[in-house]
Amino acid sequence: MKRLVQISFDTLLLSIIPIVIWNALGLILSKDLVVTFSITYPIQFLFSIFYYIFAVGPNITAEKKKDKNIVYSNIFLGILIGTLILLILIFKCNSFLLIMNVDISVFRIFTIYSLFNIFYSYVLKLILEKLYYEKENKIANLISILFNIVNLVLVVVLAIITKSQYITSIITLITMGILLLIILFSNIKKFKINISLLNNIKNSSIGIVENISMFIIYFFGHINSYSFGMEYILASTFVGIVSDTQWDMIYAIQTTTHIDVSKGNFSFKEHLKNGYKLSFMLILSSIIMSFILYKLYNPNIVIFFICFSVQVIFMLFFPVITIRQHYLQIKSKETNTNPTLHSGIAKTLRTICSFIHNPFCTYIGQIVEMIYNYVYTKIVSRSISEIR
């Protein structure tokens, strides 16, 4: 449980700091800026695809092959590809904002700032994943605290002093970029190039499929739901603010499962018990945040309750589903199963739901995916004693 909390703490910082920043910028500069969090939300899943390919997969592959060169090689390749994607997104920023039906003049500067922030968090996660596998959780915690606190203080102070979106964004991004380079090179050793791309993809295939689907779901789902007006945009943004951090933290369950299964130290009952402890704590924190922040945003109570209830239900089922899924992924040969295929089917069903002309389309899809994954993993686990 201690390790699960340490890993989820790093994820907490990477997730909650942007939320705090957007709320602070909304109060200091313009309330409209809070919506930027929701506008760029789908992009985080795009970078999560590369996180699984160049961090999660390589660390599992390196454990199996006993070759750290795989980890270092993929960190640099992941940064290179991530940089190219970032440049394309910046170049197409105006088109992206038009598709999302928001004012370019209001949101362009901080949308670019948000894209950089997502990229910086992605690079930091590549480094932290390596440290988790090296059992350097305390160092990972310190790095995460340093990076996120500096980011928060810098952007808030500059916004207060300058009252300028442009100056605040430029100075913050340059400073955080330099800090990130220092962190990167202080945690990398000399290495020989060894990508092992196919093995990396195989060892993280469920996460890759999930995030490809999540990008499509939220990109088109937001376009769909936003067409119903500001009432739904505000409620969706508020649900994201009070639950997105918790969703990022709960994925620590996957990380600990990957580590222990690949190292041969897996205990289903222990992982499930710790997973439920974390899940209940995160649900409680979401409820508390909802009460504290409700008056600040004042979303439609009915719309919010419907959307938020779906998040709570999914969090309750998440531990047992994800532990079984990711055990089966790493042990697919031994168990003669294909969890990636079924994860893909579940995500496909959820993706189809995002095209339903309904303001709750993304939440309908979430429930459909949860039911499918729970039933599949429950049926398969009956014949596998390790996850029964």
mmCIF file of C-alpha atoms in Angstrom:
data_model
loop_
_atom_site.group_PDB
_atom_site.id
_atom_site.type_symbol
_atom_site.label_atom_id
_atom_site.label_comp_id
_atom_site.label_asym_id
_atom_site.label_seq_id
_atom_site.Cartn_x
_atom_site.Cartn_y
_atom_site.Cartn_z
ATOM 1 C CA MET A 1 0.000 0.000 0.000
ATOM 2 C CA LYS A 2 2.886 2.375 0.791
ATOM 3 C CA ARG A 3 4.342 1.953 -2.704
ATOM 4 C CA LEU A 4 0.892 2.407 -4.272
ATOM 5 C CA VAL A 5 0.447 5.675 -2.364
ATOM 6 C CA GLN A 6 3.947 6.878 -3.356
ATOM 7 C CA ILE A 7 3.311 6.259 -7.062
ATOM 8 C CA SER A 8 -0.190 7.741 -6.927
ATOM 9 C CA PHE A 9 1.242 10.788 -5.091
ATOM 10 C CA ASP A 10 3.461 11.587 -8.081
ATOM 11 C CA THR A 11 0.467 11.206 -10.363
ATOM 12 C CA LEU A 12 -1.518 13.455 -8.001
ATOM 13 C CA LEU A 13 1.005 16.250 -8.450
ATOM 14 C CA LEU A 14 1.168 15.820 -12.229
ATOM 15 C CA SER A 15 -2.627 15.939 -12.382
ATOM 16 C CA ILE A 16 -3.757 18.395 -9.705
ATOM 17 C CA ILE A 17 -1.176 21.133 -10.355
ATOM 18 C CA PRO A 18 -2.615 21.925 -13.829
ATOM 19 C CA ILE A 19 -6.110 22.081 -12.284
ATOM 20 C CA VAL A 20 -4.910 24.465 -9.560
ATOM 21 C CA ILE A 21 -3.095 26.531 -12.195
ATOM 22 C CA TRP A 22 -6.187 26.866 -14.390
ATOM 23 C CA ASN A 23 -8.337 27.860 -11.427
ATOM 24 C CA ALA A 24 -5.743 30.424 -10.335
ATOM 25 C CA LEU A 25 -5.397 31.842 -13.847
ATOM 26 C CA GLY A 26 -9.167 32.023 -14.102
ATOM 27 C CA LEU A 27 -9.329 34.123 -10.945
ATOM 28 C CA ILE A 28 -6.312 36.320 -11.803
ATOM 29 C CA LEU A 29 -6.665 36.868 -15.571
ATOM 30 C CA SER A 30 -10.013 35.661 -16.934
ATOM 31 C CA LYS A 31 -12.689 33.161 -15.879
ATOM 32 C CA ASP A 32 -12.810 31.902 -19.473
ATOM 33 C CA LEU A 33 -9.354 30.346 -19.070
ATOM 34 C CA VAL A 34 -10.716 27.579 -16.801
ATOM 35 C CA VAL A 35 -12.413 26.081 -19.867
ATOM 36 C CA THR A 36 -8.935 25.564 -21.416
ATOM 37 C CA PHE A 37 -8.584 22.544 -19.118
ATOM 38 C CA SER A 38 -11.562 20.928 -20.829
ATOM 39 C CA ILE A 39 -10.588 22.050 -24.358
ATOM 40 C CA THR A 40 -7.168 20.335 -24.256
ATOM 41 C CA TYR A 41 -8.359 17.351 -22.195
ATOM 42 C CA PRO A 42 -8.362 14.895 -25.163
ATOM 43 C CA ILE A 43 -4.703 15.708 -25.955
ATOM 44 C CA GLN A 44 -3.469 14.106 -22.733
ATOM 45 C CA PHE A 45 -4.638 10.728 -24.051
ATOM 46 C CA LEU A 46 -2.630 11.264 -27.235
ATOM 47 C CA PHE A 47 0.551 11.608 -25.176
ATOM 48 C CA SER A 48 -0.521 8.728 -22.923
ATOM 49 C CA ILE A 49 -0.322 6.461 -25.999
ATOM 50 C CA PHE A 50 3.382 7.321 -26.292
ATOM 51 C CA TYR A 51 3.834 6.979 -22.526
ATOM 52 C CA TYR A 52 2.741 3.325 -22.754
ATOM 53 C CA ILE A 53 4.879 2.676 -25.841
ATOM 54 C CA PHE A 54 8.052 4.407 -24.582
ATOM 55 C CA ALA A 55 7.823 4.007 -20.775
ATOM 56 C CA VAL A 56 5.497 1.252 -19.565
ATOM 57 C CA GLY A 57 6.347 -1.265 -22.323
ATOM 58 C CA PRO A 58 10.147 -0.726 -22.301
ATOM 59 C CA ASN A 59 10.413 -1.107 -18.521
ATOM 60 C CA ILE A 60 8.551 -4.423 -18.633
ATOM 61 C CA THR A 61 10.674 -5.557 -21.608
ATOM 62 C CA ALA A 62 13.874 -4.495 -19.820
ATOM 63 C CA GLU A 63 12.903 -6.536 -16.749
ATOM 64 C CA LYS A 64 12.339 -9.611 -18.892
ATOM 65 C CA LYS A 65 15.541 -9.183 -20.932
ATOM 66 C CA LYS A 66 17.661 -7.689 -18.111
ATOM 67 C CA ASP A 67 18.772 -4.844 -20.383
ATOM 68 C CA LYS A 68 18.511 -1.214 -19.173
ATOM 69 C CA ASN A 69 19.564 0.042 -22.609
ATOM 70 C CA ILE A 70 15.966 -0.582 -23.702
ATOM 71 C CA VAL A 71 14.649 1.891 -21.113
ATOM 72 C CA TYR A 72 17.130 4.681 -21.925
ATOM 73 C CA SER A 73 16.757 4.238 -25.695
ATOM 74 C CA ASN A 74 12.995 4.506 -25.517
ATOM 75 C CA ILE A 75 13.046 7.558 -23.261
ATOM 76 C CA PHE A 76 14.973 9.495 -25.908
ATOM 77 C CA LEU A 77 12.920 8.116 -28.793
ATOM 78 C CA GLY A 78 9.730 8.966 -26.875
ATOM 79 C CA ILE A 79 10.907 12.529 -26.311
ATOM 80 C CA LEU A 80 11.797 12.935 -29.991
ATOM 81 C CA ILE A 81 8.405 11.712 -31.226
ATOM 82 C CA GLY A 82 6.586 13.666 -28.514
ATOM 83 C CA THR A 83 8.354 16.856 -29.618
ATOM 84 C CA LEU A 84 7.268 16.331 -33.226
ATOM 85 C CA ILE A 85 3.652 15.811 -32.136
ATOM 86 C CA LEU A 86 3.803 18.949 -29.976
ATOM 87 C CA LEU A 87 5.055 21.059 -32.902
ATOM 88 C CA ILE A 88 2.270 19.757 -35.158
ATOM 89 C CA LEU A 89 -0.354 20.570 -32.521
ATOM 90 C CA ILE A 90 0.988 24.102 -32.071
ATOM 91 C CA PHE A 91 1.034 24.654 -35.829
ATOM 92 C CA LYS A 92 -2.598 23.464 -36.057
ATOM 93 C CA CYS A 93 -3.758 25.237 -32.875
ATOM 94 C CA ASN A 94 -6.201 27.613 -34.598
ATOM 95 C CA SER A 95 -7.853 24.768 -36.498
ATOM 96 C CA PHE A 96 -8.158 22.771 -33.265
ATOM 97 C CA LEU A 97 -9.885 25.663 -31.466
ATOM 98 C CA LEU A 98 -12.296 26.163 -34.368
ATOM 99 C CA ILE A 99 -13.257 22.482 -34.233
ATOM 100 C CA MET A 100 -13.904 22.798 -30.490
ATOM 101 C CA ASN A 101 -16.207 25.792 -31.144
ATOM 102 C CA VAL A 102 -14.323 28.294 -28.948
ATOM 103 C CA ASP A 103 -12.933 31.800 -29.519
ATOM 104 C CA ILE A 104 -9.370 31.684 -30.924
ATOM 105 C CA SER A 105 -8.493 35.176 -29.678
ATOM 106 C CA VAL A 106 -9.421 34.247 -26.098
ATOM 107 C CA PHE A 107 -7.953 30.749 -25.833
ATOM 108 C CA ARG A 108 -5.005 30.506 -28.286
ATOM 109 C CA ILE A 109 -2.102 31.551 -26.024
ATOM 110 C CA PHE A 110 -3.077 29.415 -23.059
ATOM 111 C CA THR A 111 -4.062 26.495 -25.261
ATOM 112 C CA ILE A 112 -0.455 26.476 -26.499
ATOM 113 C CA TYR A 113 0.708 26.802 -22.881
ATOM 114 C CA SER A 114 -1.520 23.842 -21.965
ATOM 115 C CA LEU A 115 -0.089 21.737 -24.821
ATOM 116 C CA PHE A 116 3.443 22.397 -23.546
ATOM 117 C CA ASN A 117 2.365 21.497 -20.016
ATOM 118 C CA ILE A 118 0.939 18.183 -21.215
ATOM 119 C CA PHE A 119 4.190 17.479 -23.096
ATOM 120 C CA TYR A 120 6.355 18.361 -20.062
ATOM 121 C CA SER A 121 4.262 16.061 -17.845
ATOM 122 C CA TYR A 122 4.656 13.293 -20.424
ATOM 123 C CA VAL A 123 8.465 13.610 -20.424
ATOM 124 C CA LEU A 124 8.537 13.663 -16.628
ATOM 125 C CA LYS A 125 6.441 10.468 -16.542
ATOM 126 C CA LEU A 126 8.982 8.735 -18.814
ATOM 127 C CA ILE A 127 11.636 9.445 -16.181
ATOM 128 C CA LEU A 128 9.460 8.573 -13.169
ATOM 129 C CA GLU A 129 8.466 5.204 -14.660
ATOM 130 C CA LYS A 130 12.148 4.237 -14.846
ATOM 131 C CA LEU A 131 12.649 5.224 -11.200
ATOM 132 C CA TYR A 132 9.661 3.138 -10.052
ATOM 133 C CA TYR A 133 11.179 0.002 -11.591
ATOM 134 C CA GLU A 134 14.503 0.820 -9.932
ATOM 135 C CA LYS A 135 12.649 1.072 -6.574
ATOM 136 C CA GLU A 136 13.680 4.734 -6.310
ATOM 137 C CA ASN A 137 10.214 5.879 -5.265
ATOM 138 C CA LYS A 138 11.519 8.517 -2.834
ATOM 139 C CA ILE A 139 13.662 10.131 -5.520
ATOM 140 C CA ALA A 140 10.686 10.043 -7.883
ATOM 141 C CA ASN A 141 8.563 11.772 -5.212
ATOM 142 C CA LEU A 142 11.154 14.512 -4.696
ATOM 143 C CA ILE A 143 11.516 15.153 -8.430
ATOM 144 C CA SER A 144 7.745 15.309 -8.853
ATOM 145 C CA ILE A 145 7.344 17.705 -5.911
ATOM 146 C CA LEU A 146 10.149 19.988 -7.151
ATOM 147 C CA PHE A 147 8.894 20.172 -10.726
ATOM 148 C CA ASN A 148 5.234 20.742 -9.917
ATOM 149 C CA ILE A 149 5.671 23.235 -7.076
ATOM 150 C CA VAL A 150 8.074 25.353 -9.160
ATOM 151 C CA ASN A 151 5.594 25.259 -12.042
ATOM 152 C CA LEU A 152 2.677 26.322 -9.839
ATOM 153 C CA VAL A 153 4.476 29.129 -8.001
ATOM 154 C CA LEU A 154 6.077 30.506 -11.148
ATOM 155 C CA VAL A 155 2.923 30.734 -13.261
ATOM 156 C CA VAL A 156 0.782 32.189 -10.455
ATOM 157 C CA VAL A 157 3.357 34.817 -9.416
ATOM 158 C CA LEU A 158 3.983 35.870 -13.025
ATOM 159 C CA ALA A 159 0.239 36.118 -13.706
ATOM 160 C CA ILE A 160 -0.237 38.335 -10.645
ATOM 161 C CA ILE A 161 2.723 40.581 -11.509
ATOM 162 C CA THR A 162 2.364 40.896 -15.288
ATOM 163 C CA LYS A 163 -1.396 40.340 -15.838
ATOM 164 C CA SER A 164 -0.307 39.108 -19.259
ATOM 165 C CA GLN A 165 -1.084 35.713 -20.789
ATOM 166 C CA TYR A 166 1.841 35.996 -23.209
ATOM 167 C CA ILE A 167 4.588 36.960 -20.725
ATOM 168 C CA THR A 168 3.361 34.454 -18.116
ATOM 169 C CA SER A 169 3.331 31.623 -20.657
ATOM 170 C CA ILE A 170 6.739 32.349 -22.253
ATOM 171 C CA ILE A 171 8.730 32.754 -19.021
ATOM 172 C CA THR A 172 7.093 29.748 -17.360
ATOM 173 C CA LEU A 173 7.603 27.444 -20.334
ATOM 174 C CA ILE A 174 11.281 28.398 -20.774
ATOM 175 C CA THR A 175 12.040 27.964 -17.064
ATOM 176 C CA MET A 176 10.231 24.634 -16.776
ATOM 177 C CA GLY A 177 11.878 23.397 -19.981
ATOM 178 C CA ILE A 178 15.332 24.070 -18.535
ATOM 179 C CA LEU A 179 14.404 22.356 -15.254
ATOM 180 C CA LEU A 180 13.069 19.343 -17.147
ATOM 181 C CA LEU A 181 16.323 19.008 -19.122
ATOM 182 C CA ILE A 182 18.324 19.061 -15.866
ATOM 183 C CA ILE A 183 16.087 16.315 -14.397
ATOM 184 C CA LEU A 184 16.358 14.263 -17.592
ATOM 185 C CA PHE A 185 20.146 14.290 -17.935
ATOM 186 C CA SER A 186 20.692 13.701 -14.213
ATOM 187 C CA ASN A 187 18.733 10.440 -14.489
ATOM 188 C CA ILE A 188 20.177 9.058 -17.718
ATOM 189 C CA LYS A 189 23.368 7.011 -18.098
ATOM 190 C CA LYS A 190 25.376 6.129 -21.199
ATOM 191 C CA PHE A 191 23.569 3.488 -23.210
ATOM 192 C CA LYS A 192 23.569 1.471 -26.393
ATOM 193 C CA ILE A 193 20.572 1.832 -28.674
ATOM 194 C CA ASN A 194 18.077 -1.016 -28.210
ATOM 195 C CA ILE A 195 14.467 -0.084 -28.979
ATOM 196 C CA SER A 196 12.649 -3.496 -28.936
ATOM 197 C CA LEU A 197 9.566 -1.672 -30.197
ATOM 198 C CA LEU A 198 7.418 -4.728 -30.933
ATOM 199 C CA ASN A 199 8.028 -6.186 -27.466
ATOM 200 C CA ASN A 200 7.268 -2.805 -25.886
ATOM 201 C CA ILE A 201 3.961 -2.547 -27.719
ATOM 202 C CA LYS A 202 3.058 -6.141 -26.844
ATOM 203 C CA ASN A 203 3.800 -5.590 -23.143
ATOM 204 C CA SER A 204 1.692 -2.420 -22.979
ATOM 205 C CA SER A 205 -0.910 -3.178 -25.639
ATOM 206 C CA ILE A 206 -3.957 -2.746 -23.400
ATOM 207 C CA GLY A 207 -2.851 0.726 -22.311
ATOM 208 C CA ILE A 208 -2.105 1.714 -25.907
ATOM 209 C CA VAL A 209 -5.502 0.541 -27.161
ATOM 210 C CA GLU A 210 -7.259 2.237 -24.238
ATOM 211 C CA ASN A 211 -5.632 5.605 -24.852
ATOM 212 C CA ILE A 212 -6.134 5.557 -28.622
ATOM 213 C CA SER A 213 -9.801 4.961 -27.922
ATOM 214 C CA MET A 214 -9.917 7.576 -25.139
ATOM 215 C CA PHE A 215 -8.465 10.204 -27.458
ATOM 216 C CA ILE A 216 -11.140 9.487 -30.083
ATOM 217 C CA ILE A 217 -13.879 9.265 -27.439
ATOM 218 C CA TYR A 218 -13.146 12.599 -25.782
ATOM 219 C CA PHE A 219 -12.178 14.465 -28.941
ATOM 220 C CA PHE A 220 -15.413 13.657 -30.769
ATOM 221 C CA GLY A 221 -17.444 13.301 -27.579
ATOM 222 C CA HIS A 222 -16.564 16.837 -26.477
ATOM 223 C CA ILE A 223 -17.383 18.223 -29.907
ATOM 224 C CA ASN A 224 -20.721 16.404 -29.675
ATOM 225 C CA SER A 225 -21.649 17.386 -26.098
ATOM 226 C CA TYR A 226 -20.388 20.964 -26.467
ATOM 227 C CA SER A 227 -22.906 21.473 -29.259
ATOM 228 C CA PHE A 228 -25.649 21.358 -26.596
ATOM 229 C CA GLY A 229 -24.463 24.627 -25.059
ATOM 230 C CA MET A 230 -22.469 26.176 -22.219
ATOM 231 C CA GLU A 231 -24.537 24.462 -19.492
ATOM 232 C CA TYR A 232 -23.137 21.083 -20.525
ATOM 233 C CA ILE A 233 -19.619 22.456 -21.144
ATOM 234 C CA LEU A 234 -19.526 23.911 -17.616
ATOM 235 C CA ALA A 235 -20.871 20.742 -15.973
ATOM 236 C CA SER A 236 -18.412 18.565 -17.927
ATOM 237 C CA THR A 237 -15.508 20.865 -16.999
ATOM 238 C CA PHE A 238 -16.500 20.774 -13.320
ATOM 239 C CA VAL A 239 -16.764 16.959 -13.288
ATOM 240 C CA GLY A 240 -13.286 16.831 -14.850
ATOM 241 C CA ILE A 241 -11.879 19.199 -12.239
ATOM 242 C CA VAL A 242 -13.203 17.161 -9.283
ATOM 243 C CA SER A 243 -12.464 13.699 -10.710
ATOM 244 C CA ASP A 244 -9.654 13.893 -13.284
ATOM 245 C CA THR A 245 -6.901 13.967 -10.660
ATOM 246 C CA GLN A 246 -8.448 10.955 -8.971
ATOM 247 C CA TRP A 247 -8.585 9.061 -12.271
ATOM 248 C CA ASP A 248 -4.914 9.792 -12.911
ATOM 249 C CA MET A 249 -3.998 8.610 -9.411
ATOM 250 C CA ILE A 250 -6.015 5.387 -9.600
ATOM 251 C CA TYR A 251 -3.853 4.255 -12.534
ATOM 252 C CA ALA A 252 -1.087 3.649 -9.979
ATOM 253 C CA ILE A 253 -2.869 0.301 -9.519
ATOM 254 C CA GLN A 254 -1.817 -0.600 -13.056
ATOM 255 C CA THR A 255 1.804 0.438 -12.433
ATOM 256 C CA THR A 256 2.173 -1.723 -9.312
ATOM 257 C CA THR A 257 0.497 -4.646 -11.118
ATOM 258 C CA HIS A 258 2.935 -4.321 -14.039
ATOM 259 C CA ILE A 259 5.941 -4.199 -11.703
ATOM 260 C CA ASP A 260 4.959 -7.167 -9.520
ATOM 261 C CA VAL A 261 3.769 -9.440 -12.338
ATOM 262 C CA SER A 262 6.932 -8.793 -14.376
ATOM 263 C CA LYS A 263 9.122 -9.391 -11.291
ATOM 264 C CA GLY A 264 7.165 -12.491 -10.165
ATOM 265 C CA ASN A 265 5.953 -10.929 -6.883
ATOM 266 C CA PHE A 266 2.230 -10.722 -7.671
ATOM 267 C CA SER A 267 -0.525 -11.351 -5.113
ATOM 268 C CA PHE A 268 -4.059 -10.755 -6.411
ATOM 269 C CA LYS A 269 -5.691 -10.470 -2.992
ATOM 270 C CA GLU A 270 -3.079 -7.990 -1.760
ATOM 271 C CA HIS A 271 -3.295 -5.865 -4.905
ATOM 272 C CA LEU A 272 -7.097 -5.904 -4.831
ATOM 273 C CA LYS A 273 -7.239 -4.922 -1.154
ATOM 274 C CA ASN A 274 -4.829 -2.016 -1.688
ATOM 275 C CA GLY A 275 -6.602 -1.038 -4.897
ATOM 276 C CA TYR A 276 -9.958 -0.731 -3.132
ATOM 277 C CA LYS A 277 -8.404 1.285 -0.304
ATOM 278 C CA LEU A 278 -7.012 3.745 -2.838
ATOM 279 C CA SER A 279 -10.293 3.796 -4.802
ATOM 280 C CA PHE A 280 -12.408 4.627 -1.740
ATOM 281 C CA MET A 281 -9.998 7.391 -0.688
ATOM 282 C CA LEU A 282 -10.128 8.924 -4.162
ATOM 283 C CA ILE A 283 -13.935 8.783 -4.334
ATOM 284 C CA LEU A 284 -14.136 10.498 -0.942
ATOM 285 C CA SER A 285 -11.723 13.210 -2.076
ATOM 286 C CA SER A 286 -13.831 13.794 -5.224
ATOM 287 C CA ILE A 287 -16.968 14.233 -3.141
ATOM 288 C CA ILE A 288 -15.204 16.684 -0.808
ATOM 289 C CA MET A 289 -13.841 18.678 -3.769
ATOM 290 C CA SER A 290 -17.349 18.820 -5.248
ATOM 291 C CA PHE A 291 -18.772 20.403 -2.086
ATOM 292 C CA ILE A 292 -15.890 22.861 -1.748
ATOM 293 C CA LEU A 293 -15.816 24.060 -5.381
ATOM 294 C CA TYR A 294 -19.503 23.829 -6.313
ATOM 295 C CA LYS A 295 -20.378 27.462 -5.566
ATOM 296 C CA LEU A 296 -17.355 28.687 -7.525
ATOM 297 C CA TYR A 297 -18.542 26.997 -10.748
ATOM 298 C CA ASN A 298 -22.267 26.622 -10.000
ATOM 299 C CA PRO A 299 -22.988 23.950 -12.661
ATOM 300 C CA ASN A 300 -26.471 22.578 -13.293
ATOM 301 C CA ILE A 301 -26.973 20.202 -10.350
ATOM 302 C CA VAL A 302 -28.878 17.537 -12.309
ATOM 303 C CA ILE A 303 -26.353 17.400 -15.158
ATOM 304 C CA PHE A 304 -23.471 17.327 -12.693
ATOM 305 C CA PHE A 305 -25.033 14.565 -10.550
ATOM 306 C CA ILE A 306 -25.621 12.302 -13.563
ATOM 307 C CA CYS A 307 -22.061 12.732 -14.858
ATOM 308 C CA PHE A 308 -20.410 12.489 -11.456
ATOM 309 C CA SER A 309 -22.343 9.347 -10.470
ATOM 310 C CA VAL A 310 -20.929 7.549 -13.512
ATOM 311 C CA GLN A 311 -17.379 8.432 -12.402
ATOM 312 C CA VAL A 312 -17.977 7.094 -8.886
ATOM 313 C CA ILE A 313 -19.477 3.805 -10.114
ATOM 314 C CA PHE A 314 -16.585 3.236 -12.537
ATOM 315 C CA MET A 315 -14.005 3.947 -9.801
ATOM 316 C CA LEU A 316 -15.626 1.275 -7.619
ATOM 317 C CA PHE A 317 -15.230 -1.380 -10.317
ATOM 318 C CA PHE A 318 -11.862 -0.183 -11.637
ATOM 319 C CA PRO A 319 -9.451 -2.039 -9.260
ATOM 320 C CA VAL A 320 -10.719 -5.577 -9.938
ATOM 321 C CA ILE A 321 -11.067 -4.948 -13.683
ATOM 322 C CA THR A 322 -7.650 -3.383 -14.253
ATOM 323 C CA ILE A 323 -5.671 -5.819 -12.056
ATOM 324 C CA ARG A 324 -7.117 -8.801 -13.925
ATOM 325 C CA GLN A 325 -6.698 -7.133 -17.325
ATOM 326 C CA HIS A 326 -3.048 -6.259 -16.884
ATOM 327 C CA TYR A 327 -2.147 -9.597 -15.303
ATOM 328 C CA LEU A 328 -3.630 -11.302 -18.359
ATOM 329 C CA GLN A 329 -1.776 -8.948 -20.689
ATOM 330 C CA ILE A 330 1.664 -9.816 -19.290
ATOM 331 C CA LYS A 331 0.768 -13.499 -18.889
ATOM 332 C CA SER A 332 -1.136 -13.846 -22.185
ATOM 333 C CA LYS A 333 1.005 -16.777 -23.400
ATOM 334 C CA GLU A 334 0.778 -18.721 -20.154
ATOM 335 C CA THR A 335 -2.975 -18.137 -19.794
ATOM 336 C CA ASN A 336 -3.785 -18.488 -23.510
ATOM 337 C CA THR A 337 -5.951 -15.357 -23.421
ATOM 338 C CA ASN A 338 -6.214 -12.220 -25.545
ATOM 339 C CA PRO A 339 -7.115 -9.364 -23.168
ATOM 340 C CA THR A 340 -5.971 -6.732 -25.673
ATOM 341 C CA LEU A 341 -8.626 -7.863 -28.163
ATOM 342 C CA HIS A 342 -11.389 -7.642 -25.581
ATOM 343 C CA SER A 343 -10.134 -4.299 -24.266
ATOM 344 C CA GLY A 344 -10.272 -3.113 -27.864
ATOM 345 C CA ILE A 345 -13.861 -4.356 -28.245
ATOM 346 C CA ALA A 346 -14.883 -2.542 -25.049
ATOM 347 C CA LYS A 347 -13.221 0.673 -26.211
ATOM 348 C CA THR A 348 -14.801 0.337 -29.646
ATOM 349 C CA LEU A 349 -18.251 0.126 -28.043
ATOM 350 C CA ARG A 350 -17.424 3.186 -25.929
ATOM 351 C CA THR A 351 -16.144 5.033 -28.997
ATOM 352 C CA ILE A 352 -19.353 4.314 -30.897
ATOM 353 C CA CYS A 353 -21.320 5.775 -27.978
ATOM 354 C CA SER A 354 -19.364 9.052 -28.227
ATOM 355 C CA PHE A 355 -21.021 9.670 -31.613
ATOM 356 C CA ILE A 356 -24.547 9.374 -30.173
ATOM 357 C CA HIS A 357 -26.217 12.784 -30.440
ATOM 358 C CA ASN A 358 -26.715 13.109 -26.716
ATOM 359 C CA PRO A 359 -25.020 15.443 -24.195
ATOM 360 C CA PHE A 360 -24.207 12.416 -22.001
ATOM 361 C CA CYS A 361 -22.691 10.379 -24.856
ATOM 362 C CA THR A 362 -19.239 9.988 -23.251
ATOM 363 C CA TYR A 363 -20.759 8.844 -19.952
ATOM 364 C CA ILE A 364 -23.040 6.316 -21.636
ATOM 365 C CA GLY A 365 -19.939 4.891 -23.308
ATOM 366 C CA GLN A 366 -18.117 4.732 -19.982
ATOM 367 C CA ILE A 367 -20.826 2.537 -18.452
ATOM 368 C CA VAL A 368 -20.922 0.249 -21.518
ATOM 369 C CA GLU A 369 -17.137 -0.235 -21.386
ATOM 370 C CA MET A 370 -17.162 -0.952 -17.657
ATOM 371 C CA ILE A 371 -19.846 -3.639 -17.952
ATOM 372 C CA TYR A 372 -18.093 -5.390 -20.863
ATOM 373 C CA ASN A 373 -14.667 -5.432 -19.177
ATOM 374 C CA TYR A 374 -16.047 -6.609 -15.855
ATOM 375 C CA VAL A 375 -17.973 -9.499 -17.413
ATOM 376 C CA TYR A 376 -15.017 -10.581 -19.591
ATOM 377 C CA THR A 377 -12.404 -10.519 -16.806
ATOM 378 C CA LYS A 378 -14.814 -12.227 -14.398
ATOM 379 C CA ILE A 379 -15.444 -15.106 -16.823
ATOM 380 C CA VAL A 380 -11.745 -15.578 -17.701
ATOM 381 C CA SER A 381 -10.582 -15.394 -14.064
ATOM 382 C CA ARG A 382 -12.672 -18.440 -13.118
ATOM 383 C CA SER A 383 -10.092 -20.732 -14.738
ATOM 384 C CA ILE A 384 -6.985 -18.837 -13.500
ATOM 385 C CA SER A 385 -6.296 -19.292 -9.811
ATOM 386 C CA GLU A 386 -3.881 -16.310 -9.585
ATOM 387 C CA ILE A 387 -6.675 -13.794 -10.277
ATOM 388 C CA ARG A 388 -9.773 -15.705 -9.160
#
